[in-house]
mmCIF file of C-alpha atoms in Angstrom:
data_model
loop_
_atom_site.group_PDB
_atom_site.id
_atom_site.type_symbol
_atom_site.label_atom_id
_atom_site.label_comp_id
_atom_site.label_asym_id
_atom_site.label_seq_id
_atom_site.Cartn_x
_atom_site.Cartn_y
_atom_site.Cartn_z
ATOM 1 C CA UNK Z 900 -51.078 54.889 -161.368
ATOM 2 C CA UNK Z 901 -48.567 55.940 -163.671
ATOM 3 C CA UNK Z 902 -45.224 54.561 -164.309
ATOM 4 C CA UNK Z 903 -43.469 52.992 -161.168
ATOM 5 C CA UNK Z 904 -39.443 53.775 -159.865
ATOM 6 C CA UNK Z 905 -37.145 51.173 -159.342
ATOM 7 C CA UNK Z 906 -37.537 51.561 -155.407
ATOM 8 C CA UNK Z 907 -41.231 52.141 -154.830
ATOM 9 C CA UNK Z 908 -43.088 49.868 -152.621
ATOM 10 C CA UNK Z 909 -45.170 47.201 -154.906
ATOM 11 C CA UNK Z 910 -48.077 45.354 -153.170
ATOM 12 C CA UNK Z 911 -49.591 42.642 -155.319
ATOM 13 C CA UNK Z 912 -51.925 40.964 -152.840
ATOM 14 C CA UNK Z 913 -55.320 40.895 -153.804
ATOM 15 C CA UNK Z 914 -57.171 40.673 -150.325
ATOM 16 C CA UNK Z 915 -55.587 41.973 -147.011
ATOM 17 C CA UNK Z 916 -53.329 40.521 -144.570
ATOM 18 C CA UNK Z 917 -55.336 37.346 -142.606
ATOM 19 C CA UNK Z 918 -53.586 36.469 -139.234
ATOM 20 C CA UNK Z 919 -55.494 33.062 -139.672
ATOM 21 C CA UNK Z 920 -54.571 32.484 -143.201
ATOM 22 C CA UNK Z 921 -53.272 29.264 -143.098
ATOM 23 C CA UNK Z 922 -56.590 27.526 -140.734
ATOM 24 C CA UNK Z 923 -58.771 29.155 -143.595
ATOM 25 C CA UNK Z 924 -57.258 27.565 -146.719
ATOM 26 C CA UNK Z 925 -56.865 24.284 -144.708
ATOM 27 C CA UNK Z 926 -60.821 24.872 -143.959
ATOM 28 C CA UNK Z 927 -62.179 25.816 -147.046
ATOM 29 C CA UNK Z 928 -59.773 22.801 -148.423
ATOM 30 C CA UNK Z 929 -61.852 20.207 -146.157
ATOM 31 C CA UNK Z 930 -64.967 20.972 -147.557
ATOM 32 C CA UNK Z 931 -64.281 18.635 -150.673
ATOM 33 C CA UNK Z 932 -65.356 15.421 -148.708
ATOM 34 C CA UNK Z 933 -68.950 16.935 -148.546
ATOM 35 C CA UNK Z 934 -69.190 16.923 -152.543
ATOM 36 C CA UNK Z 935 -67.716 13.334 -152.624
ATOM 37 C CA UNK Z 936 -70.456 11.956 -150.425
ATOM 38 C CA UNK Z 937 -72.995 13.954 -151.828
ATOM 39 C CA UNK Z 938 -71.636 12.501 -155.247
ATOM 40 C CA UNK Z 939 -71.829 9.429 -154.699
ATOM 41 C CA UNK Z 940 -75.500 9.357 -152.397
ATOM 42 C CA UNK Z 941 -77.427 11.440 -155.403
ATOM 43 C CA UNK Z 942 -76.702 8.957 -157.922
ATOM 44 C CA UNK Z 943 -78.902 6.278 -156.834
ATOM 45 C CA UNK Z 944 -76.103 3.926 -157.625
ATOM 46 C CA UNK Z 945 -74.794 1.322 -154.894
ATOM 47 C CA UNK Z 946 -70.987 1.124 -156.237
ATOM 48 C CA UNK Z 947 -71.156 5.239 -156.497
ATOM 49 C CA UNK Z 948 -72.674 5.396 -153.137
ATOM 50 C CA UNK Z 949 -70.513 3.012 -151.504
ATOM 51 C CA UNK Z 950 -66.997 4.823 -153.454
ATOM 52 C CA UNK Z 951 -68.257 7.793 -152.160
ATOM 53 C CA UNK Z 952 -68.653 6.528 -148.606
ATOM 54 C CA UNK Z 953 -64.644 4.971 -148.293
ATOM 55 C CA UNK Z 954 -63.686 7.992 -150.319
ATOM 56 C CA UNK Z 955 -64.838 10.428 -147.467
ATOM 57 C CA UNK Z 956 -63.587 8.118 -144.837
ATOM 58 C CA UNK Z 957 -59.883 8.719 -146.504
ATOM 59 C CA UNK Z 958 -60.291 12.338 -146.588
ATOM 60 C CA UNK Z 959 -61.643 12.637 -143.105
ATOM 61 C CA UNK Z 960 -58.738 10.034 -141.897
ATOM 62 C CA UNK Z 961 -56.331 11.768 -143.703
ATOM 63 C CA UNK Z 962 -56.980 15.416 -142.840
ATOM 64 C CA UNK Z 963 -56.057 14.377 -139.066
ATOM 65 C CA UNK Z 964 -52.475 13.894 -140.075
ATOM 66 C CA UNK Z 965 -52.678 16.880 -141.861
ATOM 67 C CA UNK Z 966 -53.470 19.157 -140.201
ATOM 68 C CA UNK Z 967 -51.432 17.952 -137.037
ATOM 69 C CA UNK Z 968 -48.410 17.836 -139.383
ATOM 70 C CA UNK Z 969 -48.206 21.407 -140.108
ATOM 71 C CA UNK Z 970 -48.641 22.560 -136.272
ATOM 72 C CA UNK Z 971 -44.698 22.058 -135.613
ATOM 73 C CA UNK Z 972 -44.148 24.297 -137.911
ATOM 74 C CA UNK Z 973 -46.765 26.793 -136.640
ATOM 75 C CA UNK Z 974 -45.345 26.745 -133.326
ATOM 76 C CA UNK Z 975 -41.867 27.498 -134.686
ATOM 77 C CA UNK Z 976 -43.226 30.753 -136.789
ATOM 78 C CA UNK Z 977 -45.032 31.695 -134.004
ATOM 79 C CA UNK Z 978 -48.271 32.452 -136.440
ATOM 80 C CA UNK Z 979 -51.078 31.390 -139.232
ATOM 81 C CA UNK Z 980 -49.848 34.139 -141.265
ATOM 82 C CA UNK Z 981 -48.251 32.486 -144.587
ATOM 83 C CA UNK Z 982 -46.102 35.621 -145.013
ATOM 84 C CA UNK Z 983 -44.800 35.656 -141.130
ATOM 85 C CA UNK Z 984 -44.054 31.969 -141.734
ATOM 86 C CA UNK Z 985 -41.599 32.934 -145.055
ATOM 87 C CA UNK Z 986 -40.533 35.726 -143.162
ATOM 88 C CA UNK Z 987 -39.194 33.122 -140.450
ATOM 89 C CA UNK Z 988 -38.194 30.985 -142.917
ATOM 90 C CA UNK Z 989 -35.843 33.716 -144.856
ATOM 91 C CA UNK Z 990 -34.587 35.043 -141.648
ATOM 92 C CA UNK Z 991 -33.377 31.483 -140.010
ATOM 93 C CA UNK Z 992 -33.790 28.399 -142.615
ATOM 94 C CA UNK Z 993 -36.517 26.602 -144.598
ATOM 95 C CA UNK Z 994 -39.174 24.633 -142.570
ATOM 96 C CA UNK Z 995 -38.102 21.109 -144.283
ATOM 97 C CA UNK Z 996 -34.626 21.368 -142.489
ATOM 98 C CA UNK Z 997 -36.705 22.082 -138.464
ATOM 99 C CA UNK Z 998 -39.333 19.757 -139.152
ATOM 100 C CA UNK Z 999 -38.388 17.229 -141.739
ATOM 101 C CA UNK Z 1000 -41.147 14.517 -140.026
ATOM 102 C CA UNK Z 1001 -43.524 17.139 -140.049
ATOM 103 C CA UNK Z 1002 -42.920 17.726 -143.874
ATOM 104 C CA UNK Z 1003 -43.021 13.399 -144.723
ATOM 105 C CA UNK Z 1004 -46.727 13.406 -142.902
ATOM 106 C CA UNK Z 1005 -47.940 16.303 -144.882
ATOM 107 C CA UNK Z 1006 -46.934 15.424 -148.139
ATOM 108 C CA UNK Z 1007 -47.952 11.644 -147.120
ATOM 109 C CA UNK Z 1008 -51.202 12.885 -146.805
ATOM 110 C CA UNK Z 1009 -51.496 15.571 -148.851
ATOM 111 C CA UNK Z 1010 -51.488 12.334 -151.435
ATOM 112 C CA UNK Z 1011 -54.199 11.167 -149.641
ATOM 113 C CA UNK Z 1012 -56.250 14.576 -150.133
ATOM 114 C CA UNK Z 1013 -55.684 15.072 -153.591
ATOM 115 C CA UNK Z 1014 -56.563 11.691 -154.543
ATOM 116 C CA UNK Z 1015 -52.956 10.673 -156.055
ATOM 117 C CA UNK Z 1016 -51.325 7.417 -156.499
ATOM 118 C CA UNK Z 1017 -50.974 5.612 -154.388
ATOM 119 C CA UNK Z 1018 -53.427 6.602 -152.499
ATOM 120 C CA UNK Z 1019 -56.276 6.688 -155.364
ATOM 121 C CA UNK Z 1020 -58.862 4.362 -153.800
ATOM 122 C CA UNK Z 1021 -61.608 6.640 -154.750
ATOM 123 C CA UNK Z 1022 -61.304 6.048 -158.675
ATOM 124 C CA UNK Z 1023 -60.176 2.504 -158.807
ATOM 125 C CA UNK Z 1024 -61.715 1.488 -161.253
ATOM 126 C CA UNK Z 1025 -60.728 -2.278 -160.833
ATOM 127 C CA UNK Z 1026 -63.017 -1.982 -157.358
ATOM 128 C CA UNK Z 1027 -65.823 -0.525 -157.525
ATOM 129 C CA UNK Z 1028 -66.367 0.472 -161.383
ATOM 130 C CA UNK Z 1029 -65.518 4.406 -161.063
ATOM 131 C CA UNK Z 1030 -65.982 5.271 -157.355
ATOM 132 C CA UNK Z 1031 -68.219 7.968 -156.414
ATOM 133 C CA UNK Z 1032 -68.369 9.519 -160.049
ATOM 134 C CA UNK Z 1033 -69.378 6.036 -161.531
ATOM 135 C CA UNK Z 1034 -72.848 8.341 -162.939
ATOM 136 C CA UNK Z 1035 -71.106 11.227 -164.105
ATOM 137 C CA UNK Z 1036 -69.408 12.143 -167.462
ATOM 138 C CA UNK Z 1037 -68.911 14.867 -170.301
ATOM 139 C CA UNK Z 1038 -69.247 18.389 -167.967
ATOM 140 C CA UNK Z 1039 -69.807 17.050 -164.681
ATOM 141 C CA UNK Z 1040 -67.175 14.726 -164.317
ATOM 142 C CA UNK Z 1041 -64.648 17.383 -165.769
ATOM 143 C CA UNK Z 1042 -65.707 19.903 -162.530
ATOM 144 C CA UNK Z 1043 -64.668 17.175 -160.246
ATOM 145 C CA UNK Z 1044 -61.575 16.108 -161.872
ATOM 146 C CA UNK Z 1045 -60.683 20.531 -162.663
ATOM 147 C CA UNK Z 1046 -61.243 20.494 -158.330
ATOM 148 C CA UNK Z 1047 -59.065 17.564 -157.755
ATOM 149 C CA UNK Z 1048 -55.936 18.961 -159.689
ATOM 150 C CA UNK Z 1049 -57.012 22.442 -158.700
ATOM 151 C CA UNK Z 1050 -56.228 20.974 -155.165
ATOM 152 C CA UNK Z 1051 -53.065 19.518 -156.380
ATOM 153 C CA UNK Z 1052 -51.988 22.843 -156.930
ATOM 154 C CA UNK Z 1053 -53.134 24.181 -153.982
ATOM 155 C CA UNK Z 1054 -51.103 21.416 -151.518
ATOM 156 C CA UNK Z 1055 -47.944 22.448 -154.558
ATOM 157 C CA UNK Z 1056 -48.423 25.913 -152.913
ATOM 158 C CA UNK Z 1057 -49.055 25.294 -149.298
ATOM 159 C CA UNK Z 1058 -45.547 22.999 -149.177
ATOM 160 C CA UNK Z 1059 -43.809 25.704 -151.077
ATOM 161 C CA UNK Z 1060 -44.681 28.094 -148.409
ATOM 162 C CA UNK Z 1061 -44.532 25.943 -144.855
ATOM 163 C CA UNK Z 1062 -41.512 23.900 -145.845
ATOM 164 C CA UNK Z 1063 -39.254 25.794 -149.176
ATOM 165 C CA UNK Z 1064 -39.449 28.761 -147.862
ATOM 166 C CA UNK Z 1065 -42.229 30.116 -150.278
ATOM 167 C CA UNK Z 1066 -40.307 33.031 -152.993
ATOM 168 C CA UNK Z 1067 -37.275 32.735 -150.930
ATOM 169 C CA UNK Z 1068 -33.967 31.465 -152.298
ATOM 170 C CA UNK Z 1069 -30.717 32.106 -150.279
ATOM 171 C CA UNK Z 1070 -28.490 35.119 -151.362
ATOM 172 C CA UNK Z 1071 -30.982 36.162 -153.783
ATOM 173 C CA UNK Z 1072 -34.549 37.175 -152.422
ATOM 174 C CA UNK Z 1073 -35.132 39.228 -148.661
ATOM 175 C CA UNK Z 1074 -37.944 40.241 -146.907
ATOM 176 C CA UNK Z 1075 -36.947 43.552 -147.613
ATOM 177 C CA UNK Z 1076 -36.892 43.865 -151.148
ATOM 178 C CA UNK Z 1077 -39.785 45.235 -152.140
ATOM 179 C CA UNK Z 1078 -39.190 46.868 -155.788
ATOM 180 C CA UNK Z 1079 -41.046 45.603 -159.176
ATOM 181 C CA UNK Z 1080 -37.864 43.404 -160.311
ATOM 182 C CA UNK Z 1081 -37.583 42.017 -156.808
ATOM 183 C CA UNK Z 1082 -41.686 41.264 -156.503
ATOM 184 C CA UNK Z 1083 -41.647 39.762 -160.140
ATOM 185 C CA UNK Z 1084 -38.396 37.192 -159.259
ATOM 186 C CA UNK Z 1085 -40.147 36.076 -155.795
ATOM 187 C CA UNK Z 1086 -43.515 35.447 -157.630
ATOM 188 C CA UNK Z 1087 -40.910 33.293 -160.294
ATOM 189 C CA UNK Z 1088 -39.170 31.486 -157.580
ATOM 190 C CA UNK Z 1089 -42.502 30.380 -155.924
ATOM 191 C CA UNK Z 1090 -43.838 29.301 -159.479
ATOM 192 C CA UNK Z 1091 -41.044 27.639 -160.071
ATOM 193 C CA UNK Z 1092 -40.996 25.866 -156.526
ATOM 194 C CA UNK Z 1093 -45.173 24.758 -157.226
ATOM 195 C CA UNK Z 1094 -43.763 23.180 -160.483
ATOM 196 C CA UNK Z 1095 -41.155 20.855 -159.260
ATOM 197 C CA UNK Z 1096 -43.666 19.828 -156.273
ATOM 198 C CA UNK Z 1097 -46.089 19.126 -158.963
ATOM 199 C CA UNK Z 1098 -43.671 17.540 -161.340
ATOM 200 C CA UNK Z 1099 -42.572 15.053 -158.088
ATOM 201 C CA UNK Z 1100 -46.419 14.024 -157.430
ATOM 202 C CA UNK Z 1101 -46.954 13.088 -161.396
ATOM 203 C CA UNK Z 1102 -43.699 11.231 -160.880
ATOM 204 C CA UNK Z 1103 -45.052 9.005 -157.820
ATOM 205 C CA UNK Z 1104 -47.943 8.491 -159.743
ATOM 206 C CA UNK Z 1105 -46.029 6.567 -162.340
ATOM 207 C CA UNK Z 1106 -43.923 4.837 -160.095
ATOM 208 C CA UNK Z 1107 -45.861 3.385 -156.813
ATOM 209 C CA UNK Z 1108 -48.888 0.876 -157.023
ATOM 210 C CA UNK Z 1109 -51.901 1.552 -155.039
ATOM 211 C CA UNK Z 1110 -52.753 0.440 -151.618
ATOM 212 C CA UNK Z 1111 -55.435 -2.240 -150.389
ATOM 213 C CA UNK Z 1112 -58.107 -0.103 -148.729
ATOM 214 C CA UNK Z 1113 -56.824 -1.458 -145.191
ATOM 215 C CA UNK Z 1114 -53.653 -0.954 -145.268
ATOM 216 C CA UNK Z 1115 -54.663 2.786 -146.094
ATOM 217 C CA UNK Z 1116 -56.658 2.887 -142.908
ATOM 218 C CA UNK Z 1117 -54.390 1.585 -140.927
ATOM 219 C CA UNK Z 1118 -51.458 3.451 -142.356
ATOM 220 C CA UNK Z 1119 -53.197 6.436 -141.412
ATOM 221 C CA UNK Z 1120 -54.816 5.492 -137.783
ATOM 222 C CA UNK Z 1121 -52.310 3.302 -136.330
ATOM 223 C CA UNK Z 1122 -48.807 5.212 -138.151
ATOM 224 C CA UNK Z 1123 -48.838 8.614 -139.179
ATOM 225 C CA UNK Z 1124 -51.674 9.891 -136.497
ATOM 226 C CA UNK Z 1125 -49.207 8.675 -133.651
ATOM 227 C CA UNK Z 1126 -45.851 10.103 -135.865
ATOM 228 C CA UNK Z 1127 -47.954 13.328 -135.642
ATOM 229 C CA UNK Z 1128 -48.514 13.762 -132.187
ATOM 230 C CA UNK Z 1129 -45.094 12.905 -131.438
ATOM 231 C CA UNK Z 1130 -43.732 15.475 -133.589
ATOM 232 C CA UNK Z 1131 -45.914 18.237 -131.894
ATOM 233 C CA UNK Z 1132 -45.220 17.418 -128.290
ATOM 234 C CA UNK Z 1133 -41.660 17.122 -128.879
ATOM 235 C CA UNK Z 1134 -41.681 20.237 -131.193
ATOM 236 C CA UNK Z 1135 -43.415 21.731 -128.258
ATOM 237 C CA UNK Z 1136 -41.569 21.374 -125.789
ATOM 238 C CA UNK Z 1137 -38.235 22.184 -127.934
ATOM 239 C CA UNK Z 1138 -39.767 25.683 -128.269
ATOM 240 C CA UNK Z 1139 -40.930 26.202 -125.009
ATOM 241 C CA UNK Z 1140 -37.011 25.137 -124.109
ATOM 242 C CA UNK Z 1141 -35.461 27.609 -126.389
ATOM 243 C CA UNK Z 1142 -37.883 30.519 -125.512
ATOM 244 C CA UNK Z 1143 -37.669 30.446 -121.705
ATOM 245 C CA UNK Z 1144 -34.023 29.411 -121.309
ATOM 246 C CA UNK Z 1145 -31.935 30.767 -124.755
ATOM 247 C CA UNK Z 1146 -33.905 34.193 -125.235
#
């Protein structure tokens, strides 16, 4: 180990390079309906059981948009892997300037995910008492509100990377800089990026009211699932232009 130059080569990942990065954290993320069903099902309570039953319909409706959202921007990168897709992103221009529809669906239903106002139909209280964790309090109903705003965080990160270009900030940060300084500013700059995203969701929180439970069906199945598919064919097609006739 030792003490390190100015111009050595630091690597601060933890676990290797995964050319599918980006389909495992959205995989991994999608496992949270199972706990809100289970949730609400083992507590023998009706409201619980029926707030955990519309709460995993919005996160299975919801993850459709989602995940379709991001695929424009896939296409454009040309890979899964989150540090190809900054390396696009420094080398041409951030993903919310190619695909700004593609970046309104995500975040639109990256609310929905997490849980957020004003899509917060699984905890309105006004409804159905306390949704699916009507049973649960002191420990237990910390661990599911600790995973809810540990997913916040996540989503904070994912739109950092897909659509702010991730630790990059024009004239300041390359893909080639590689020294401690340089590793320690990029890590800064994508901190500081998470905390304005998370600082903006606190701040729609306070601001909109929440939906009726049909209009956040249909706002879902009948708007931003057809928005979605739009933006990938035409996103499509756009690449498939510019990579058999401009290179």
């Amino acid at each position: 180990f030792g003490p390190v130059g100015p111009d050595q080569v630091i690597n601060f990942q933890i676990a290797p390079n995964v050319d599918m990065g980006l389909l495992y954290v959205l995989a991994v993320g999608s496992l949270a309906v199972y706990g809100v069903i289970l949730a609400g099902w083992s507590s023998n309570n009706k409201y619980a059981f029926i707030g955990g039953l519309r709460s995993s319909a919005q996160l299975i409706s919801y993850e459709l948009p989602l995940g379709m959202s991001i695929l424009g921007m896939l296409l454009i990168a040309g890979s899964l892997d989150m540090n190809r897709i900054i390396a696009w992103q420094t080398n041409n221009v951030w993903g919310v300037f190619v695909q700004p529809l593609g970046f309104i669906l995500f975040f639109t239903s990256a609310f929905a995910e997490t849980n957020r106002l004003p899509f917060d139909l699984p905890e309105s209280e006004q409804e159905l008492v306390g949704g699916f964790h009507t049973e649960y309090s002191a420990m237990k109903f910390g661990m599911f509100f600790l995973g809810e705003y540990l997913h916040i965080i996540t989503v904070s990160f994912i739109t950092a990377i897909l659509f702010f270009g991730g630790w990059h900030l024009p004239w300041i940060t390359s893909v080639d800089q590689t020294s401690l300084p340089s590793a320690i500013l990029k890590a800064a700059i994508l901190a500081g990026k998470v905390g304005l995203i998370i600082l903006f969701i606190m701040w729609v929180r306070w601001t909109l009211p929440r939906f009726r439970y049909d209009q956040l069906m249909s706002l879902a199945w009948k708007s931003m699932i057809p928005l979605a598919l739009i933006n990938l064919v035409a996103t499509a097609a756009v690449v498939q232009l510019i990579r058999t006739y401009w290179t």
